[in-house]
XYZ file of C-alpha atoms in Angstrom:
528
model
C -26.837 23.670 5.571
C -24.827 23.814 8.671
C -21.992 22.449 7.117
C -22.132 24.515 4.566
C -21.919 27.739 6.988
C -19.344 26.357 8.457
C -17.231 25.515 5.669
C -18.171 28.980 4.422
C -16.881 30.384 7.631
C -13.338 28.483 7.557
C -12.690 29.484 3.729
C -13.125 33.117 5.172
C -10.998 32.660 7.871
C -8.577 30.678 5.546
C -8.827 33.645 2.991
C -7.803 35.993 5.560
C -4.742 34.137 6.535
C -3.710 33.477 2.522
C -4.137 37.796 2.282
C -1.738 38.443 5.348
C 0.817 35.601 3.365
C 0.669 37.783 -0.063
C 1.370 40.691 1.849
C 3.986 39.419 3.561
C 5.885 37.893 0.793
C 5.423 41.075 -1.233
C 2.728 39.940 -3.894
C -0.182 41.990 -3.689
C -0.675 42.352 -7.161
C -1.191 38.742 -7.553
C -3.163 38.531 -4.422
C -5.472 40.849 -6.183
C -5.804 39.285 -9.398
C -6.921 35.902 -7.145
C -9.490 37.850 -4.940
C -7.477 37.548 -2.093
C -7.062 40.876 -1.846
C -9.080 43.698 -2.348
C -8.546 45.048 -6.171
C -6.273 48.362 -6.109
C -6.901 51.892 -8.348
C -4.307 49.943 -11.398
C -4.759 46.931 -13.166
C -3.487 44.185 -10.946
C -0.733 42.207 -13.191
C 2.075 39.120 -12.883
C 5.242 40.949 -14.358
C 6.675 41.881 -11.617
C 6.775 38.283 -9.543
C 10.059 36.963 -8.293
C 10.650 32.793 -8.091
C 12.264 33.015 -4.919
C 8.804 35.172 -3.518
C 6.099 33.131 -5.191
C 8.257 29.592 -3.856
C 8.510 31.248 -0.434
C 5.021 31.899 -0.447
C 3.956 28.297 -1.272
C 6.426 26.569 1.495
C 3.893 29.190 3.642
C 0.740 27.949 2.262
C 1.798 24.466 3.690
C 0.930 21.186 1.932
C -1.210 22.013 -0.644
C 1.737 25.083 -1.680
C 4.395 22.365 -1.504
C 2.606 19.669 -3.062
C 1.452 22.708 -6.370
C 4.818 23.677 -6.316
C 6.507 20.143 -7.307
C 4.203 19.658 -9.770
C 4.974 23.449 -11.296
C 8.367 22.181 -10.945
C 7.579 19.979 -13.826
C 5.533 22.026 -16.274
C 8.360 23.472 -18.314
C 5.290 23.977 -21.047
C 4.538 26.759 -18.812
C 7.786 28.291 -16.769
C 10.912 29.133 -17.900
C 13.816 27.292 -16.315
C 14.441 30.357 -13.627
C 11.431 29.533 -12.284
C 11.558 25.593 -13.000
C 14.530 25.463 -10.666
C 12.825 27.529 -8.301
C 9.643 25.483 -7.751
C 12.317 22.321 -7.626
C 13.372 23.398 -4.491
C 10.505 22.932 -2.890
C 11.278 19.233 -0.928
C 7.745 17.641 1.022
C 9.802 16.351 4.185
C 8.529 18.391 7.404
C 9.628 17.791 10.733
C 8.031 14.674 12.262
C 5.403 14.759 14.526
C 5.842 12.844 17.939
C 4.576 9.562 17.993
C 1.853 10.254 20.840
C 0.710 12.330 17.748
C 0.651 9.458 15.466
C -0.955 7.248 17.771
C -4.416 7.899 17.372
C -4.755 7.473 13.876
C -3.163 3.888 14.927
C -5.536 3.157 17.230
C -8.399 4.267 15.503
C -7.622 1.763 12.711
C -6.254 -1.162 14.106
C -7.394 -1.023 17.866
C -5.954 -0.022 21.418
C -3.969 -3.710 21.367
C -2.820 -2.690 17.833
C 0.862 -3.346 19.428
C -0.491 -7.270 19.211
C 0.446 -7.375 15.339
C 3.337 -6.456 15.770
C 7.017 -8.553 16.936
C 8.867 -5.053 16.563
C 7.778 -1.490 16.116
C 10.311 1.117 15.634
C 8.218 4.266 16.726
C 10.923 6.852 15.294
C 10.286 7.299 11.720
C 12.387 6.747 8.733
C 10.719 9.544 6.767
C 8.151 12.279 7.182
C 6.226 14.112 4.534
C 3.222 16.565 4.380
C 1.026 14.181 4.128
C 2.124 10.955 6.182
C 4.961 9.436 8.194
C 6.751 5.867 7.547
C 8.084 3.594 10.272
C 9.605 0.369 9.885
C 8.003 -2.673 11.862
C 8.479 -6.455 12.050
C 5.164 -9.137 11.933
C 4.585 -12.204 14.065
C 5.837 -14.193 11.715
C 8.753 -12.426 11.087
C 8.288 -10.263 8.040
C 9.775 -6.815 7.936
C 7.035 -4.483 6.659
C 7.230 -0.169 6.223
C 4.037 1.231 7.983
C 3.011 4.513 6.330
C 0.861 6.323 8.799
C -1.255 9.388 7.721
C -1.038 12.723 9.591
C -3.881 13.623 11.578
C -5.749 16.130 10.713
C -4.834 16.594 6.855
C -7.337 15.401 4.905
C -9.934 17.877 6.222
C -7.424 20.794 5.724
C -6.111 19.507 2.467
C -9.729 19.253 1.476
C -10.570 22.804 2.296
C -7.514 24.384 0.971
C -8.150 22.985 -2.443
C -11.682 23.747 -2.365
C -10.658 27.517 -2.143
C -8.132 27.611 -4.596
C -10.216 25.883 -6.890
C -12.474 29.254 -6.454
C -9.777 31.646 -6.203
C -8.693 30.047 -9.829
C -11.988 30.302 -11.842
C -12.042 33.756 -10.314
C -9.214 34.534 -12.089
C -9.900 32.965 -15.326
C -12.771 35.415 -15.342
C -10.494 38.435 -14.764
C -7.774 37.360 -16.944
C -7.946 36.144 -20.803
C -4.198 35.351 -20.228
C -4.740 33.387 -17.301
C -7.744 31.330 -18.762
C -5.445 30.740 -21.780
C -3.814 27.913 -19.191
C -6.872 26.439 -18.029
C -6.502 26.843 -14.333
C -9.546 25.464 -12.616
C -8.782 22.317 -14.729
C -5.274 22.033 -13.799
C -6.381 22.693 -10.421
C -8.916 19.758 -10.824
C -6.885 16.985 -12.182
C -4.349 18.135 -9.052
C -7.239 17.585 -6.474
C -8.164 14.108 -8.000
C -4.890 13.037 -7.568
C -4.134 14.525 -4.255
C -6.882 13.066 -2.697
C -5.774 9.647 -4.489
C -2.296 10.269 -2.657
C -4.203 11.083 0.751
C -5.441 7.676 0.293
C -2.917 5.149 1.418
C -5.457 2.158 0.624
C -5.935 3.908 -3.248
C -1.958 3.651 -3.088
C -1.648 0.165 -1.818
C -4.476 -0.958 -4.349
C -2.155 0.888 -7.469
C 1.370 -0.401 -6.045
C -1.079 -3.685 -6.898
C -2.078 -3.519 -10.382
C 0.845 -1.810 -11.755
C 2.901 -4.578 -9.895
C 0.862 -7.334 -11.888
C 2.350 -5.573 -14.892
C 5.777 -4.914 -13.692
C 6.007 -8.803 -12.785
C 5.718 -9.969 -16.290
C 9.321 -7.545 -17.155
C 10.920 -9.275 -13.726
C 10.366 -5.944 -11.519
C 9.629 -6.188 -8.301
C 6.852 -4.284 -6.129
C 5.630 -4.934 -2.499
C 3.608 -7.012 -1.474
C 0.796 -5.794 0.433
C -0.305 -6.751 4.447
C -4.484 -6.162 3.245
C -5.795 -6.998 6.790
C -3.710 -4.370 7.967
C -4.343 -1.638 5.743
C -7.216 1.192 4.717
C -7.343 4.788 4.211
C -5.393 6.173 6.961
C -2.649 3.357 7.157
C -0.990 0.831 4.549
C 1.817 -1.988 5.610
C 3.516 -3.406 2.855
C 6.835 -5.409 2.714
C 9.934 -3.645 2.773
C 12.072 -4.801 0.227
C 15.272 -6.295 0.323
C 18.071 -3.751 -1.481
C 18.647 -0.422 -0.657
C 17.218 2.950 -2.591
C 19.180 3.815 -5.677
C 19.757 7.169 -4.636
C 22.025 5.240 -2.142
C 23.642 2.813 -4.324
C 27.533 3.269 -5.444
C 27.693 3.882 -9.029
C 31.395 1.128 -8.619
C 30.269 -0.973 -11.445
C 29.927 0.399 -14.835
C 29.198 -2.892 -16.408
C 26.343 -3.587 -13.429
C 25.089 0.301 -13.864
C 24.372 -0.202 -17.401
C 22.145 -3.319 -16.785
C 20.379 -2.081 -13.934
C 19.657 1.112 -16.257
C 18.355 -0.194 -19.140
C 16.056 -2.627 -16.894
C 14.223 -0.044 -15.500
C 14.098 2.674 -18.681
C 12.769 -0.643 -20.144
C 10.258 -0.748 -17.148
C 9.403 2.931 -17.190
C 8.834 3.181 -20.815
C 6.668 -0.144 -21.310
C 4.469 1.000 -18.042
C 3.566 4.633 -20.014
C 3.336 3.379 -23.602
C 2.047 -0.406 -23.343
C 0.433 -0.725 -19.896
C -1.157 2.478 -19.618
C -0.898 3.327 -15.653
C 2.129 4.288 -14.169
C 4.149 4.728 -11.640
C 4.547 9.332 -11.382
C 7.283 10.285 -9.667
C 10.175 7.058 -10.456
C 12.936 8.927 -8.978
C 15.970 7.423 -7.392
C 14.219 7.011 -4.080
C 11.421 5.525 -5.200
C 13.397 2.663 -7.177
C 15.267 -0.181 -4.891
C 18.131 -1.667 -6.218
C 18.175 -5.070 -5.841
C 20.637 -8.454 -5.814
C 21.438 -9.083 -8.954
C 20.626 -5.708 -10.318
C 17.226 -6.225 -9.910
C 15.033 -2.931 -10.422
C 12.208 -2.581 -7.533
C 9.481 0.419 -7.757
C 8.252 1.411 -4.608
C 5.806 4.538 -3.120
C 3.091 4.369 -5.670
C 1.448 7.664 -4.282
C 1.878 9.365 -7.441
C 0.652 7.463 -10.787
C 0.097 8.517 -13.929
C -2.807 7.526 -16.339
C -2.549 7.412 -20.276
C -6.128 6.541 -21.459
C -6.181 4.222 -24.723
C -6.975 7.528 -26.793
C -4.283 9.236 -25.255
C -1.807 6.753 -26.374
C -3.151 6.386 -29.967
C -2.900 10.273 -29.996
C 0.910 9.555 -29.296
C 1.193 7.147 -32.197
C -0.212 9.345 -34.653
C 1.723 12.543 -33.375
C 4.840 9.818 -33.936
C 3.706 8.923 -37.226
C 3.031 12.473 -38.217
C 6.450 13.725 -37.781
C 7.851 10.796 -38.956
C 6.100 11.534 -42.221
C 6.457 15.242 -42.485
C 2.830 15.933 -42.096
C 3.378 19.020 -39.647
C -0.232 20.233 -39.938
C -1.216 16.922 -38.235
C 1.512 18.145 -35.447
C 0.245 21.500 -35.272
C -3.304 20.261 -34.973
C -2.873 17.845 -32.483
C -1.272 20.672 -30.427
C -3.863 23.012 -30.943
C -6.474 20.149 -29.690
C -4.203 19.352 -26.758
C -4.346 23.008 -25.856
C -7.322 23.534 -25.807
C -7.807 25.038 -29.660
C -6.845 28.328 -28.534
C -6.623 31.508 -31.168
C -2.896 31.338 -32.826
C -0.974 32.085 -35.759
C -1.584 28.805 -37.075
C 0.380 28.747 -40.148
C 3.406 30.625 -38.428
C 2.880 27.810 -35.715
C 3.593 24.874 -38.971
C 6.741 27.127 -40.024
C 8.551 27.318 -36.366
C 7.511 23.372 -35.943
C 8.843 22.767 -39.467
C 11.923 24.069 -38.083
C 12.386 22.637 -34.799
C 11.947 19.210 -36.857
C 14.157 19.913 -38.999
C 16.968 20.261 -36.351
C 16.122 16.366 -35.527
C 15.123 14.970 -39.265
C 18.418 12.873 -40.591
C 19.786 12.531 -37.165
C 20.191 8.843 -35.781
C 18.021 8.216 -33.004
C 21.107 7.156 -30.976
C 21.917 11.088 -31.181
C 18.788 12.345 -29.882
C 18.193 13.235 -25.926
C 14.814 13.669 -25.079
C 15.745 16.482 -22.843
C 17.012 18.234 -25.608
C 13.631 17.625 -27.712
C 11.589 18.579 -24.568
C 13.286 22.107 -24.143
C 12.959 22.786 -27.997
C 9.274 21.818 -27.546
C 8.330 23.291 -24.138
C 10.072 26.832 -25.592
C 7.554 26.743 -28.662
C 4.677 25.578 -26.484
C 5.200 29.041 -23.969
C 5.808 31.204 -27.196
C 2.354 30.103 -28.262
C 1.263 29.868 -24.543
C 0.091 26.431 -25.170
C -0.557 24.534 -22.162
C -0.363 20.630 -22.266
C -3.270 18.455 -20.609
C -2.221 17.316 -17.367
C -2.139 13.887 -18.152
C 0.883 14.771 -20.703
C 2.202 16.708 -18.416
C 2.712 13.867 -16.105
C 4.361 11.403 -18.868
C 6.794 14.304 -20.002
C 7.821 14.516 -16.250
C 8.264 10.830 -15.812
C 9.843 10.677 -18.990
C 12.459 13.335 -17.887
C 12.908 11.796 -14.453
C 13.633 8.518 -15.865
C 16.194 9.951 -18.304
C 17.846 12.067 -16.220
C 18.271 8.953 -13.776
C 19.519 6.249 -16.365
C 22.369 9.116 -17.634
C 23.500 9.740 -13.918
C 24.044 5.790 -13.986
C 25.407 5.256 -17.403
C 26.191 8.291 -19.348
C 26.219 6.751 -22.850
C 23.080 4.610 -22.442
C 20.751 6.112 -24.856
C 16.946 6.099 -23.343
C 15.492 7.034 -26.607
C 16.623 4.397 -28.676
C 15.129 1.876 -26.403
C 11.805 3.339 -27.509
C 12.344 2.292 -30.978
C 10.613 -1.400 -30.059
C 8.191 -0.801 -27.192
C 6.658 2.146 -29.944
C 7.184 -0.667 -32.851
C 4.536 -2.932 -30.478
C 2.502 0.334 -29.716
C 2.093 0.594 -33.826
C 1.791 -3.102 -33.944
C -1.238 -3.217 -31.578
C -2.656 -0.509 -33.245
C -2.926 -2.296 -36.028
C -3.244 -5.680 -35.048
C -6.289 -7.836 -35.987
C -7.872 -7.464 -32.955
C -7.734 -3.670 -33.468
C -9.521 -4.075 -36.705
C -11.938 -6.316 -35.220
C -12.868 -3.996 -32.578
C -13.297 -1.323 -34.932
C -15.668 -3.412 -37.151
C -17.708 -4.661 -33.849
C -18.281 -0.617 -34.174
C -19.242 -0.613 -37.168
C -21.701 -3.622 -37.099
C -23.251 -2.569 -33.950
C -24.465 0.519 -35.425
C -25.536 -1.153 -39.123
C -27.615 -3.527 -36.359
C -29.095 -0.823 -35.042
C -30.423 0.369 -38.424
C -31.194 -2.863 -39.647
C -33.632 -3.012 -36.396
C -35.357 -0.121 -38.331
C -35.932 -1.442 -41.753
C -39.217 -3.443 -40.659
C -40.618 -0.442 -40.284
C -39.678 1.322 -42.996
C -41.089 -1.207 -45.200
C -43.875 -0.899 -43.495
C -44.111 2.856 -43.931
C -43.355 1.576 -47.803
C -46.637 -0.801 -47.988
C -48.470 1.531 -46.485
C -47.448 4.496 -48.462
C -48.291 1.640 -52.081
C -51.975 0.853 -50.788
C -53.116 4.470 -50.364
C -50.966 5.840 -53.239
C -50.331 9.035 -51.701
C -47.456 10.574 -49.667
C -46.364 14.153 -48.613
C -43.087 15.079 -49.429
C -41.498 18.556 -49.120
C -38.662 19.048 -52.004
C -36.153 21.901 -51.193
C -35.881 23.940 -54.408
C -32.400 23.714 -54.571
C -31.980 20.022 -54.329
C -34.760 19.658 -57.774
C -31.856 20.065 -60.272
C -30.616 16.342 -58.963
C -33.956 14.990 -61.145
C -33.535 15.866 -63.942
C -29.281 14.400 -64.246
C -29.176 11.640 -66.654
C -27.193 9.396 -64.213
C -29.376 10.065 -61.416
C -32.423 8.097 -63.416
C -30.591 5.416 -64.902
C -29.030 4.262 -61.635
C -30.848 1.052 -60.357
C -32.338 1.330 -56.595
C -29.787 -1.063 -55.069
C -29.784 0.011 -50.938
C -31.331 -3.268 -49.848
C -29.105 -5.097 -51.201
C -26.302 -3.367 -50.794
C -27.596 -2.750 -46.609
C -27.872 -6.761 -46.336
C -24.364 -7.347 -47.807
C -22.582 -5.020 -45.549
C -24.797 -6.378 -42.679
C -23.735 -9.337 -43.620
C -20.105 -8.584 -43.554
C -20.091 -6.868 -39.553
C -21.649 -10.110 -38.647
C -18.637 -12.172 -40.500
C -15.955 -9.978 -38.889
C -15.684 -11.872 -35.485
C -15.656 -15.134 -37.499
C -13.292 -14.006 -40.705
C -11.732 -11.375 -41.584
C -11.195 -12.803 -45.077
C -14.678 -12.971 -45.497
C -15.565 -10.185 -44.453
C -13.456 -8.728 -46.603
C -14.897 -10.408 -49.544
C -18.772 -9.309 -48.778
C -17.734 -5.695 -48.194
C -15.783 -6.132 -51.594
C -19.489 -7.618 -53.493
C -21.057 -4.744 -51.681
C -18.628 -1.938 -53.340
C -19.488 -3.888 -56.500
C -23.147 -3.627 -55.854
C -22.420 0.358 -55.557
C -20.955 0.983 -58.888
C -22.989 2.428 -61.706
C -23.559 0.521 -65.291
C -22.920 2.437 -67.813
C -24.300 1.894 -71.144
């Protein structure tokens, strides 16, 4: 309970200070539609906010602002490119704090001898974000490591920042129909998951992990990671050998073109085949390597496509690949959230933006250019993507727009065409199938756990002769249909055989396929 009060009492506070930053950035109308500010005599609307006053007031807010700004910067389903390239100037490097600052956290980890560890410790930092600083340090044994060191103090006011807006949001989906259109609270949600997973330098060291184990099979490197030195507030890890791309001359066309299509290769089989991935694969994040060798590193942002997810992406594939835009439109719709459209004027305007693409070799086709079409049609409709999407389509645009800078006629999309070819191919593999009749048979197992006792209820029903039935009037035109009474009661048999079958599936296919066949036999009707 006391906590409580006195979390209630710093949201107020907090409130107070988020009401003087509306006002003083000129955006009292939205401050009102939040509840930050009290409600004035007119309806409180967004029409009249400015990019440059909305990304002003987020760099204000501090690192939560920044942090909801970068990711606005990629939701082009949303904002029009004004305010796109607004929210992309908002950069997460603040000034660093001195290292008698940093100290603490150090100590409280690792000890007051923490220096012990440690051959070399450069205490000037090579970066500094919201959320954490990075230093560069040597082992005892000689290994040069990068030492990301949490801010102190952040997690409780990251914490309580998002806990507000959070409220602020559902607030406003209750005073807007517009605004609830775009799921906020949701949005808001998925963004606090994965902050806190950011905040988290041990849930970033354990990721940089397991996508690594994937990334190994393709020959990409990740770092390796010092585990008796890390946790929560710190993680060491080893500082590779190369330099950032960002930093790397573009001398060597031929040398470009490899190192590009190595990591579009890397990108694209880490969101399609593998599931997890690495968010935010910019320039600085990748290491270029000797021999162009592609390295990932800073694995604070990931992204997560869930098995469903990714079948959803096969059949949207497949869909437009056949023509069947009602299957597009639909799987919009459900990815939105089924909100009330024009549905059939939705089919005609994606008929059309297909048609732009249909007959066109792949080798022509930039998804940046499909991606604008898309995102326009997705704010006419004000259909907002699920943030998982919204993740891939920014990784997807990051990774394109980096593998052009390096080789301009490099063509990302038609490196899809096999890594999708495998996503279809272990869609429809065997072991799909089997999995999918392991379904099946545990639920005929389930009712085949019943039939004891309906036989009982059978006998029972044959040695007293009577049993109480209740006949809807409707249904007592089925008696009297010829068919209906010269059809042989087959269900046993048929319900063994296609037991039978699910059982057979681990074992054979074939088989399988041959008692489901006598079972389908079983169903048909003689006919005199």
């Amino acid at each position: 309970m006391k906590r409580d009060l006195e979390n209630s009492v710093g949201e107020l506070t907090r409130l107070a200070e988020l009401g003087q930053i509306f006002a003083r950035h000129g955006l009292k109308n939205l401050g009102s539609l939040l509840g930050i500010m009290p409600v004035s005599e007119k309806e409180p609307d967004t029409e009249d906010l400015r990019p440059a006053s909305v990304v002003a007031l987020l760099r204000d807010v501090g690192p939560v602002g920044i942090k909801l700004g970068q990711l606005l910067a990629t939701r082009s389903d949303l904002f029009t490119q004004p305010w796109i390239s607004a929210f992309g100037t908002l950069h997460d490097q603040v000034e660093p704090l001195p290292f008698d600052k940093i100290e603490p956290v150090i100590v409280s980890a690792w000890g007051s001898d923490w220096e012990r560890e440690f051959a070399a410790f450069e205490r000037n930092p090579i970066a500094s974000a919201s959320i954490a600083q990075t230093y560069v340090a040597t082992l005892l044994d000689g290994s040069e490591t990068i030492v990301k060191v949490r801010r102190p103090g952040m997690a409780s006011r990251i914490e309580a920042d998002m806990r507000l807006l959070t409220r602020l949001a559902g607030l406003a989906e209750r005073r807007s129909s517009d605004i609830a259109r775009y799921r906020p609270v949701e949005f808001l949600q998925t963004f606090g998951k994965n902050l806190a997973r950011e905040m988290d330098l041990a849930a970033e060291a354990r990721a940089c992990e397991r996508i690594g184990g994937y990334l190994e099979m393709l020959g990409v490197k990740t770092p390796e990671i010092h585990w008796e030195l890390t946790g929560m507030t710190i993680n060491v890890q080893e500082a590779l050998v190369g330099k950032p791309a960002s930093r790397h001359p573009a001398t060597d066309p031929a040398g470009n073109a490899r190192f590009a299509k190595r990591y579009a290769d890397a990108v694209l089989r880490m969101i399609l085949l593998n599931g997890e991935f690495h968010g935010d694969p910019h320039p600085g994040n990748v290491f270029w390597m000797e021999g162009n060798q592609v390295g990932f590193i800073d694995f604070g942002s990931v992204g997560f496509l869930s098995g469903a997810r990714r079948q959803e992406i096969v059949r949207l594939i497949f869909a437009i690949a056949n023509d069947q835009i009602d299957k597009v439109a639909d799987l919009l719709l459900d990815w939105a959230g089924n909100p009330l459209v024009d549905r059939a004027q939705l089919v005609m305007d994606l008929d059309e933006l297909i048609e732009e693409f249909r007959g066109t070799a792949l080798v022509g086709i930039e998804f940046s250019a499909i991606f604008d079409r898309v995102f326009g049609l997705l704010r006419d409709y004000r259909l907002a993507l699920p943030p998982d999407l919204a993740v891939l389509l920014r990784t997807l645009l990051t990774a394109e727009g980096f593998v052009r800078s390096l080789a301009p006629d490099y063509n990302i999309a038609e490196e899809t065409k096999p890594i999708v070819m495998q996503l279809f191919a272990e869609r429809f593999s065997i072991g799909a199938a089997r999995d999918h009749l392991a379904k099946v048979r545990s639920g005929l197992l389930d009712f085949s756990a019943s039939l004891p006792d309906l036989i009982d209820n059978v006998a029972s029903v044959a040695r007293s002769g009577t049993i109480q039935v209740s006949i809807d009037p409707a249904s007592l035109n089925h008696l009297t249909r010829e068919e209906d009474r010269s059809t042989p009661v087959k269900g046993p048999v048929v319900a063994a055989l296609i037991i039978s079958a699910a059982l057979l599936a681990d074992q054979s296919l074939l088989l399988a396929g041959i008692v489901l066949a006598f079972a389908g036999i079983a169903l048909i009707p003689r006919w005199n």
